[in-house]
Amino acid sequence: MDSSQLRKNRDLVLEDIQKAAVKSGRNIDDIILVAVSKTHPASMVSELFKHGQAVFGENYVQEATAKIDELQDLEIDWHFIGHLQSNKAAKVVGRFSLIQTVHSLKLANRMNKLAGEKNIRQPVLVQINPGDEDQKSGVRPDQAEELCSQIIALESLDLQGLMLLPPFFDDGEKSRPYFKRLRLLKESLEKSLDREFKHLSMGMTADFKQAIEEGATLIRVGTRIFGPREYCR
Ligand SMILES: *Cc1c(COP(=O)(O)O)cnc(C)c1O
């Protein structure tokens, strides 16, 4: 894809974000576009960065850290959004401004130890498993409170909210009930844990408008910006 098309794609997504925000009476500043650059080269990331896109999401540790190294002179906010194994935690803690996919206490403990050694507080989200398909990753909604309260007790992790990867539908309206449930879960956790969470990460190319209408603060858009990938999630 040429660079003018890339910039145009991103601008069109921003227009749609704006429309969805207006429609739902939300402040546009509360919605952050995470450009999901997995499988796409660092050159496309730097092109978009020059165009004003500051936040990028990556799924694969090796691919992501190679891009981060290559683009280290740019002040990019990198988010980790892929499945994370505890044995890879050392490669992500301190390198991503937000790690969105914490799914177990084991992983959280490991990350907490690493962040402590680096003298940082690592921002994280807990990934929620929507529960009604054989999805590999995320904690079940009924176990979210326990995991969140355990993470809150870890002093080198900064729990900022929840992330959701629902089953894929072409029709974004089909995702809406999942988004609604995630928002309600966040609200109920805020009550029971007596704290506010800044982020709800939900919505991708097919359904980010619905996600915004249901309260998303982080939307993760790949295909609509970068075009199709050669392999899928
Ligand atoms: C790949 C991926 C995205 C982006 O998906 P698109 O449909 O290309 O917008 C968002 N979130 C996660 C967790 C992903 O793995």
mmCIF file with all atom_site columns, N, CA, C and O in Angstrom, residues 106-146:
data_model
loop_
_atom_site.group_PDB
_atom_site.id
_atom_site.type_symbol
_atom_site.label_atom_id
_atom_site.label_alt_id
_atom_site.label_comp_id
_atom_site.label_asym_id
_atom_site.label_entity_id
_atom_site.label_seq_id
_atom_site.pdbx_PDB_ins_code
_atom_site.Cartn_x
_atom_site.Cartn_y
_atom_site.Cartn_z
_atom_site.occupancy
_atom_site.B_iso_or_equiv
_atom_site.pdbx_formal_charge
_atom_site.auth_seq_id
_atom_site.auth_comp_id
_atom_site.auth_asym_id
_atom_site.auth_atom_id
_atom_site.pdbx_PDB_model_num
ATOM 1   N N  . LYS A 1 106 ? -0.290  -16.093 37.711 1.00 0.00 ? 106 LYS A N  1
ATOM 2   C CA . LYS A 1 106 ? 1.092   -16.509 37.475 1.00 0.00 ? 106 LYS A CA 1
ATOM 3   C C  . LYS A 1 106 ? 1.813   -15.478 36.607 1.00 0.00 ? 106 LYS A C  1
ATOM 4   O O  . LYS A 1 106 ? 2.924   -15.029 36.903 1.00 0.00 ? 106 LYS A O  1
ATOM 5   N N  . LEU A 1 107 ? 1.162   -15.090 35.518 1.00 0.00 ? 107 LEU A N  1
ATOM 6   C CA . LEU A 1 107 ? 1.733   -14.085 34.624 1.00 0.00 ? 107 LEU A CA 1
ATOM 7   C C  . LEU A 1 107 ? 1.889   -12.738 35.339 1.00 0.00 ? 107 LEU A C  1
ATOM 8   O O  . LEU A 1 107 ? 2.918   -12.070 35.226 1.00 0.00 ? 107 LEU A O  1
ATOM 9   N N  . ALA A 1 108 ? 0.873   -12.364 36.086 1.00 0.00 ? 108 ALA A N  1
ATOM 10  C CA . ALA A 1 108 ? 0.917   -11.079 36.789 1.00 0.00 ? 108 ALA A CA 1
ATOM 11  C C  . ALA A 1 108 ? 2.064   -11.045 37.799 1.00 0.00 ? 108 ALA A C  1
ATOM 12  O O  . ALA A 1 108 ? 2.793   -10.058 37.898 1.00 0.00 ? 108 ALA A O  1
ATOM 13  N N  . ASN A 1 109 ? 2.228   -12.133 38.540 1.00 0.00 ? 109 ASN A N  1
ATOM 14  C CA . ASN A 1 109 ? 3.314   -12.198 39.521 1.00 0.00 ? 109 ASN A CA 1
ATOM 15  C C  . ASN A 1 109 ? 4.674   -12.057 38.861 1.00 0.00 ? 109 ASN A C  1
ATOM 16  O O  . ASN A 1 109 ? 5.557   -11.352 39.348 1.00 0.00 ? 109 ASN A O  1
ATOM 17  N N  . ARG A 1 110 ? 4.809   -12.738 37.750 1.00 0.00 ? 110 ARG A N  1
ATOM 18  C CA . ARG A 1 110 ? 6.071   -12.695 37.008 1.00 0.00 ? 110 ARG A CA 1
ATOM 19  C C  . ARG A 1 110 ? 6.347   -11.257 36.525 1.00 0.00 ? 110 ARG A C  1
ATOM 20  O O  . ARG A 1 110 ? 7.446   -10.734 36.651 1.00 0.00 ? 110 ARG A O  1
ATOM 21  N N  . MET A 1 111 ? 5.317   -10.639 35.970 1.00 0.00 ? 111 MET A N  1
ATOM 22  C CA . MET A 1 111 ? 5.471   -9.275  35.464 1.00 0.00 ? 111 MET A CA 1
ATOM 23  C C  . MET A 1 111 ? 5.766   -8.297  36.597 1.00 0.00 ? 111 MET A C  1
ATOM 24  O O  . MET A 1 111 ? 6.557   -7.370  36.448 1.00 0.00 ? 111 MET A O  1
ATOM 25  N N  . ASN A 1 112 ? 5.125   -8.513  37.725 1.00 0.00 ? 112 ASN A N  1
ATOM 26  C CA . ASN A 1 112 ? 5.334   -7.639  38.878 1.00 0.00 ? 112 ASN A CA 1
ATOM 27  C C  . ASN A 1 112 ? 6.802   -7.694  39.345 1.00 0.00 ? 112 ASN A C  1
ATOM 28  O O  . ASN A 1 112 ? 7.416   -6.674  39.630 1.00 0.00 ? 112 ASN A O  1
ATOM 29  N N  . LYS A 1 113 ? 7.335   -8.909  39.365 1.00 0.00 ? 113 LYS A N  1
ATOM 30  C CA . LYS A 1 113 ? 8.719   -9.083  39.801 1.00 0.00 ? 113 LYS A CA 1
ATOM 31  C C  . LYS A 1 113 ? 9.666   -8.367  38.829 1.00 0.00 ? 113 LYS A C  1
ATOM 32  O O  . LYS A 1 113 ? 10.566  -7.636  39.238 1.00 0.00 ? 113 LYS A O  1
ATOM 33  N N  . LEU A 1 114 ? 9.416   -8.565  37.537 1.00 0.00 ? 114 LEU A N  1
ATOM 34  C CA . LEU A 1 114 ? 10.275  -7.944  36.517 1.00 0.00 ? 114 LEU A CA 1
ATOM 35  C C  . LEU A 1 114 ? 10.190  -6.419  36.571 1.00 0.00 ? 114 LEU A C  1
ATOM 36  O O  . LEU A 1 114 ? 11.195  -5.714  36.468 1.00 0.00 ? 114 LEU A O  1
ATOM 37  N N  . ALA A 1 115 ? 8.964   -5.911  36.734 1.00 0.00 ? 115 ALA A N  1
ATOM 38  C CA . ALA A 1 115 ? 8.787   -4.453  36.792 1.00 0.00 ? 115 ALA A CA 1
ATOM 39  C C  . ALA A 1 115 ? 9.488   -3.897  38.031 1.00 0.00 ? 115 ALA A C  1
ATOM 40  O O  . ALA A 1 115 ? 10.128  -2.840  37.973 1.00 0.00 ? 115 ALA A O  1
ATOM 41  N N  . GLY A 1 116 ? 9.391   -4.621  39.146 1.00 0.00 ? 116 GLY A N  1
ATOM 42  C CA . GLY A 1 116 ? 10.063  -4.200  40.375 1.00 0.00 ? 116 GLY A CA 1
ATOM 43  C C  . GLY A 1 116 ? 11.569  -4.113  40.185 1.00 0.00 ? 116 GLY A C  1
ATOM 44  O O  . GLY A 1 116 ? 12.213  -3.150  40.607 1.00 0.00 ? 116 GLY A O  1
ATOM 45  N N  . GLU A 1 117 ? 12.122  -5.118  39.500 1.00 0.00 ? 117 GLU A N  1
ATOM 46  C CA . GLU A 1 117 ? 13.573  -5.118  39.248 1.00 0.00 ? 117 GLU A CA 1
ATOM 47  C C  . GLU A 1 117 ? 13.994  -3.929  38.395 1.00 0.00 ? 117 GLU A C  1
ATOM 48  O O  . GLU A 1 117 ? 15.109  -3.435  38.502 1.00 0.00 ? 117 GLU A O  1
ATOM 49  N N  . LYS A 1 118 ? 13.087  -3.510  37.515 1.00 0.00 ? 118 LYS A N  1
ATOM 50  C CA . LYS A 1 118 ? 13.404  -2.362  36.649 1.00 0.00 ? 118 LYS A CA 1
ATOM 51  C C  . LYS A 1 118 ? 13.003  -1.039  37.276 1.00 0.00 ? 118 LYS A C  1
ATOM 52  O O  . LYS A 1 118 ? 13.126  0.007   36.637 1.00 0.00 ? 118 LYS A O  1
ATOM 53  N N  . ASN A 1 119 ? 12.439  -1.122  38.482 1.00 0.00 ? 119 ASN A N  1
ATOM 54  C CA . ASN A 1 119 ? 12.004  0.103   39.148 1.00 0.00 ? 119 ASN A CA 1
ATOM 55  C C  . ASN A 1 119 ? 10.948  0.877   38.393 1.00 0.00 ? 119 ASN A C  1
ATOM 56  O O  . ASN A 1 119 ? 10.990  2.107   38.331 1.00 0.00 ? 119 ASN A O  1
ATOM 57  N N  . ILE A 1 120 ? 10.032  0.160   37.778 1.00 0.00 ? 120 ILE A N  1
ATOM 58  C CA . ILE A 1 120 ? 8.943   0.832   37.073 1.00 0.00 ? 120 ILE A CA 1
ATOM 59  C C  . ILE A 1 120 ? 7.615   0.291   37.589 1.00 0.00 ? 120 ILE A C  1
ATOM 60  O O  . ILE A 1 120 ? 7.563   -0.734  38.284 1.00 0.00 ? 120 ILE A O  1
ATOM 61  N N  . ARG A 1 121 ? 6.538   0.991   37.228 1.00 0.00 ? 121 ARG A N  1
ATOM 62  C CA . ARG A 1 121 ? 5.195   0.489   37.452 1.00 0.00 ? 121 ARG A CA 1
ATOM 63  C C  . ARG A 1 121 ? 4.601   0.248   36.080 1.00 0.00 ? 121 ARG A C  1
ATOM 64  O O  . ARG A 1 121 ? 4.425   1.171   35.303 1.00 0.00 ? 121 ARG A O  1
ATOM 65  N N  . GLN A 1 122 ? 4.353   -1.009  35.781 1.00 0.00 ? 122 GLN A N  1
ATOM 66  C CA . GLN A 1 122 ? 3.907   -1.368  34.429 1.00 0.00 ? 122 GLN A CA 1
ATOM 67  C C  . GLN A 1 122 ? 2.383   -1.286  34.321 1.00 0.00 ? 122 GLN A C  1
ATOM 68  O O  . GLN A 1 122 ? 1.673   -2.018  35.011 1.00 0.00 ? 122 GLN A O  1
ATOM 69  N N  . PRO A 1 123 ? 1.859   -0.416  33.433 1.00 0.00 ? 123 PRO A N  1
ATOM 70  C CA . PRO A 1 123 ? 0.418   -0.384  33.190 1.00 0.00 ? 123 PRO A CA 1
ATOM 71  C C  . PRO A 1 123 ? -0.063  -1.655  32.478 1.00 0.00 ? 123 PRO A C  1
ATOM 72  O O  . PRO A 1 123 ? 0.576   -2.120  31.533 1.00 0.00 ? 123 PRO A O  1
ATOM 73  N N  . VAL A 1 124 ? -1.173  -2.207  32.972 1.00 0.00 ? 124 VAL A N  1
ATOM 74  C CA . VAL A 1 124 ? -1.710  -3.443  32.394 1.00 0.00 ? 124 VAL A CA 1
ATOM 75  C C  . VAL A 1 124 ? -3.242  -3.395  32.347 1.00 0.00 ? 124 VAL A C  1
ATOM 76  O O  . VAL A 1 124 ? -3.879  -2.634  33.063 1.00 0.00 ? 124 VAL A O  1
ATOM 77  N N  . LEU A 1 125 ? -3.795  -4.246  31.474 1.00 0.00 ? 125 LEU A N  1
ATOM 78  C CA . LEU A 1 125 ? -5.228  -4.537  31.482 1.00 0.00 ? 125 LEU A CA 1
ATOM 79  C C  . LEU A 1 125 ? -5.399  -6.026  31.726 1.00 0.00 ? 125 LEU A C  1
ATOM 80  O O  . LEU A 1 125 ? -4.505  -6.820  31.413 1.00 0.00 ? 125 LEU A O  1
ATOM 81  N N  . VAL A 1 126 ? -6.537  -6.407  32.257 1.00 0.00 ? 126 VAL A N  1
ATOM 82  C CA . VAL A 1 126 ? -6.877  -7.821  32.369 1.00 0.00 ? 126 VAL A CA 1
ATOM 83  C C  . VAL A 1 126 ? -7.730  -8.213  31.164 1.00 0.00 ? 126 VAL A C  1
ATOM 84  O O  . VAL A 1 126 ? -8.707  -7.536  30.826 1.00 0.00 ? 126 VAL A O  1
ATOM 85  N N  . GLN A 1 127 ? -7.317  -9.273  30.492 1.00 0.00 ? 127 GLN A N  1
ATOM 86  C CA . GLN A 1 127 ? -8.076  -9.750  29.343 1.00 0.00 ? 127 GLN A CA 1
ATOM 87  C C  . GLN A 1 127 ? -9.198  -10.671 29.797 1.00 0.00 ? 127 GLN A C  1
ATOM 88  O O  . GLN A 1 127 ? -8.974  -11.654 30.510 1.00 0.00 ? 127 GLN A O  1
ATOM 89  N N  . ILE A 1 128 ? -10.401 -10.317 29.387 1.00 0.00 ? 128 ILE A N  1
ATOM 90  C CA . ILE A 1 128 ? -11.574 -11.093 29.766 1.00 0.00 ? 128 ILE A CA 1
ATOM 91  C C  . ILE A 1 128 ? -11.936 -12.053 28.634 1.00 0.00 ? 128 ILE A C  1
ATOM 92  O O  . ILE A 1 128 ? -12.032 -11.665 27.468 1.00 0.00 ? 128 ILE A O  1
ATOM 93  N N  . ASN A 1 129 ? -12.156 -13.292 28.997 1.00 0.00 ? 129 ASN A N  1
ATOM 94  C CA . ASN A 1 129 ? -12.630 -14.293 28.045 1.00 0.00 ? 129 ASN A CA 1
ATOM 95  C C  . ASN A 1 129 ? -14.153 -14.211 28.003 1.00 0.00 ? 129 ASN A C  1
ATOM 96  O O  . ASN A 1 129 ? -14.800 -14.381 29.026 1.00 0.00 ? 129 ASN A O  1
ATOM 97  N N  . PRO A 1 130 ? -14.721 -13.932 26.819 1.00 0.00 ? 130 PRO A N  1
ATOM 98  C CA . PRO A 1 130 ? -16.174 -13.767 26.755 1.00 0.00 ? 130 PRO A CA 1
ATOM 99  C C  . PRO A 1 130 ? -16.935 -15.013 27.176 1.00 0.00 ? 130 PRO A C  1
ATOM 100 O O  . PRO A 1 130 ? -18.097 -14.932 27.538 1.00 0.00 ? 130 PRO A O  1
ATOM 101 N N  . GLY A 1 131 ? -16.279 -16.166 27.157 1.00 0.00 ? 131 GLY A N  1
ATOM 102 C CA . GLY A 1 131 ? -16.837 -17.294 27.867 1.00 0.00 ? 131 GLY A CA 1
ATOM 103 C C  . GLY A 1 131 ? -17.655 -18.282 27.079 1.00 0.00 ? 131 GLY A C  1
ATOM 104 O O  . GLY A 1 131 ? -17.812 -19.410 27.490 1.00 0.00 ? 131 GLY A O  1
ATOM 105 N N  . ASP A 1 132 ? -18.172 -17.880 25.919 1.00 0.00 ? 132 ASP A N  1
ATOM 106 C CA . ASP A 1 132 ? -19.049 -18.847 25.258 1.00 0.00 ? 132 ASP A CA 1
ATOM 107 C C  . ASP A 1 132 ? -18.467 -19.370 23.954 1.00 0.00 ? 132 ASP A C  1
ATOM 108 O O  . ASP A 1 132 ? -19.156 -19.649 23.013 1.00 0.00 ? 132 ASP A O  1
ATOM 109 N N  . GLU A 1 133 ? -17.157 -19.439 23.873 1.00 0.00 ? 133 GLU A N  1
ATOM 110 C CA . GLU A 1 133 ? -16.524 -20.169 22.783 1.00 0.00 ? 133 GLU A CA 1
ATOM 111 C C  . GLU A 1 133 ? -15.202 -20.686 23.302 1.00 0.00 ? 133 GLU A C  1
ATOM 112 O O  . GLU A 1 133 ? -14.758 -20.297 24.360 1.00 0.00 ? 133 GLU A O  1
ATOM 113 N N  . ASP A 1 134 ? -14.585 -21.544 22.536 1.00 0.00 ? 134 ASP A N  1
ATOM 114 C CA . ASP A 1 134 ? -13.356 -22.137 23.050 1.00 0.00 ? 134 ASP A CA 1
ATOM 115 C C  . ASP A 1 134 ? -12.169 -21.228 22.791 1.00 0.00 ? 134 ASP A C  1
ATOM 116 O O  . ASP A 1 134 ? -11.222 -21.557 22.108 1.00 0.00 ? 134 ASP A O  1
ATOM 117 N N  . GLN A 1 135 ? -12.265 -20.051 23.348 1.00 0.00 ? 135 GLN A N  1
ATOM 118 C CA . GLN A 1 135 ? -11.173 -19.103 23.168 1.00 0.00 ? 135 GLN A CA 1
ATOM 119 C C  . GLN A 1 135 ? -10.005 -19.460 24.068 1.00 0.00 ? 135 GLN A C  1
ATOM 120 O O  . GLN A 1 135 ? -10.174 -19.901 25.196 1.00 0.00 ? 135 GLN A O  1
ATOM 121 N N  . LYS A 1 136 ? -8.807  -19.204 23.541 1.00 0.00 ? 136 LYS A N  1
ATOM 122 C CA . LYS A 1 136 ? -7.617  -19.649 24.253 1.00 0.00 ? 136 LYS A CA 1
ATOM 123 C C  . LYS A 1 136 ? -7.322  -18.792 25.462 1.00 0.00 ? 136 LYS A C  1
ATOM 124 O O  . LYS A 1 136 ? -6.726  -19.247 26.417 1.00 0.00 ? 136 LYS A O  1
ATOM 125 N N  . SER A 1 137 ? -7.684  -17.538 25.401 1.00 0.00 ? 137 SER A N  1
ATOM 126 C CA . SER A 1 137 ? -7.056  -16.608 26.330 1.00 0.00 ? 137 SER A CA 1
ATOM 127 C C  . SER A 1 137 ? -8.051  -15.752 27.090 1.00 0.00 ? 137 SER A C  1
ATOM 128 O O  . SER A 1 137 ? -9.142  -15.483 26.630 1.00 0.00 ? 137 SER A O  1
ATOM 129 N N  . GLY A 1 138 ? -7.639  -15.338 28.267 1.00 0.00 ? 138 GLY A N  1
ATOM 130 C CA . GLY A 1 138 ? -8.468  -14.440 29.055 1.00 0.00 ? 138 GLY A CA 1
ATOM 131 C C  . GLY A 1 138 ? -9.068  -15.146 30.253 1.00 0.00 ? 138 GLY A C  1
ATOM 132 O O  . GLY A 1 138 ? -9.227  -16.359 30.281 1.00 0.00 ? 138 GLY A O  1
ATOM 133 N N  . VAL A 1 139 ? -9.410  -14.339 31.263 1.00 0.00 ? 139 VAL A N  1
ATOM 134 C CA . VAL A 1 139 ? -10.006 -14.891 32.473 1.00 0.00 ? 139 VAL A CA 1
ATOM 135 C C  . VAL A 1 139 ? -11.524 -14.828 32.335 1.00 0.00 ? 139 VAL A C  1
ATOM 136 O O  . VAL A 1 139 ? -12.061 -13.914 31.709 1.00 0.00 ? 139 VAL A O  1
ATOM 137 N N  . ARG A 1 140 ? -12.207 -15.821 32.880 1.00 0.00 ? 140 ARG A N  1
ATOM 138 C CA . ARG A 1 140 ? -13.681 -15.827 32.824 1.00 0.00 ? 140 ARG A CA 1
ATOM 139 C C  . ARG A 1 140 ? -14.238 -14.667 33.636 1.00 0.00 ? 140 ARG A C  1
ATOM 140 O O  . ARG A 1 140 ? -13.676 -14.330 34.695 1.00 0.00 ? 140 ARG A O  1
ATOM 141 N N  . PRO A 1 141 ? -15.356 -14.103 33.186 1.00 0.00 ? 141 PRO A N  1
ATOM 142 C CA . PRO A 1 141 ? -15.935 -12.967 33.909 1.00 0.00 ? 141 PRO A CA 1
ATOM 143 C C  . PRO A 1 141 ? -16.134 -13.241 35.400 1.00 0.00 ? 141 PRO A C  1
ATOM 144 O O  . PRO A 1 141 ? -15.874 -12.369 36.233 1.00 0.00 ? 141 PRO A O  1
ATOM 145 N N  . ASP A 1 142 ? -16.531 -14.477 35.747 1.00 0.00 ? 142 ASP A N  1
ATOM 146 C CA . ASP A 1 142 ? -16.789 -14.735 37.171 1.00 0.00 ? 142 ASP A CA 1
ATOM 147 C C  . ASP A 1 142 ? -15.498 -14.866 37.986 1.00 0.00 ? 142 ASP A C  1
ATOM 148 O O  . ASP A 1 142 ? -15.549 -14.958 39.211 1.00 0.00 ? 142 ASP A O  1
ATOM 149 N N  . GLN A 1 143 ? -14.360 -14.898 37.292 1.00 0.00 ? 143 GLN A N  1
ATOM 150 C CA . GLN A 1 143 ? -13.091 -14.933 38.028 1.00 0.00 ? 143 GLN A CA 1
ATOM 151 C C  . GLN A 1 143 ? -12.336 -13.617 37.948 1.00 0.00 ? 143 GLN A C  1
ATOM 152 O O  . GLN A 1 143 ? -11.228 -13.483 38.466 1.00 0.00 ? 143 GLN A O  1
ATOM 153 N N  . ALA A 1 144 ? -12.946 -12.650 37.282 1.00 0.00 ? 144 ALA A N  1
ATOM 154 C CA . ALA A 1 144 ? -12.254 -11.379 37.044 1.00 0.00 ? 144 ALA A CA 1
ATOM 155 C C  . ALA A 1 144 ? -12.002 -10.623 38.342 1.00 0.00 ? 144 ALA A C  1
ATOM 156 O O  . ALA A 1 144 ? -10.946 -10.030 38.536 1.00 0.00 ? 144 ALA A O  1
ATOM 157 N N  . GLU A 1 145 ? -12.978 -10.665 39.236 1.00 0.00 ? 145 GLU A N  1
ATOM 158 C CA . GLU A 1 145 ? -12.814 -9.891  40.467 1.00 0.00 ? 145 GLU A CA 1
ATOM 159 C C  . GLU A 1 145 ? -11.619 -10.389 41.278 1.00 0.00 ? 145 GLU A C  1
ATOM 160 O O  . GLU A 1 145 ? -10.822 -9.596  41.776 1.00 0.00 ? 145 GLU A O  1
ATOM 161 N N  . GLU A 1 146 ? -11.505 -11.704 41.365 1.00 0.00 ? 146 GLU A N  1
ATOM 162 C CA . GLU A 1 146 ? -10.396 -12.262 42.129 1.00 0.00 ? 146 GLU A CA 1
ATOM 163 C C  . GLU A 1 146 ? -9.050  -11.857 41.517 1.00 0.00 ? 146 GLU A C  1
ATOM 164 O O  . GLU A 1 146 ? -8.152  -11.370 42.212 1.00 0.00 ? 146 GLU A O  1
#
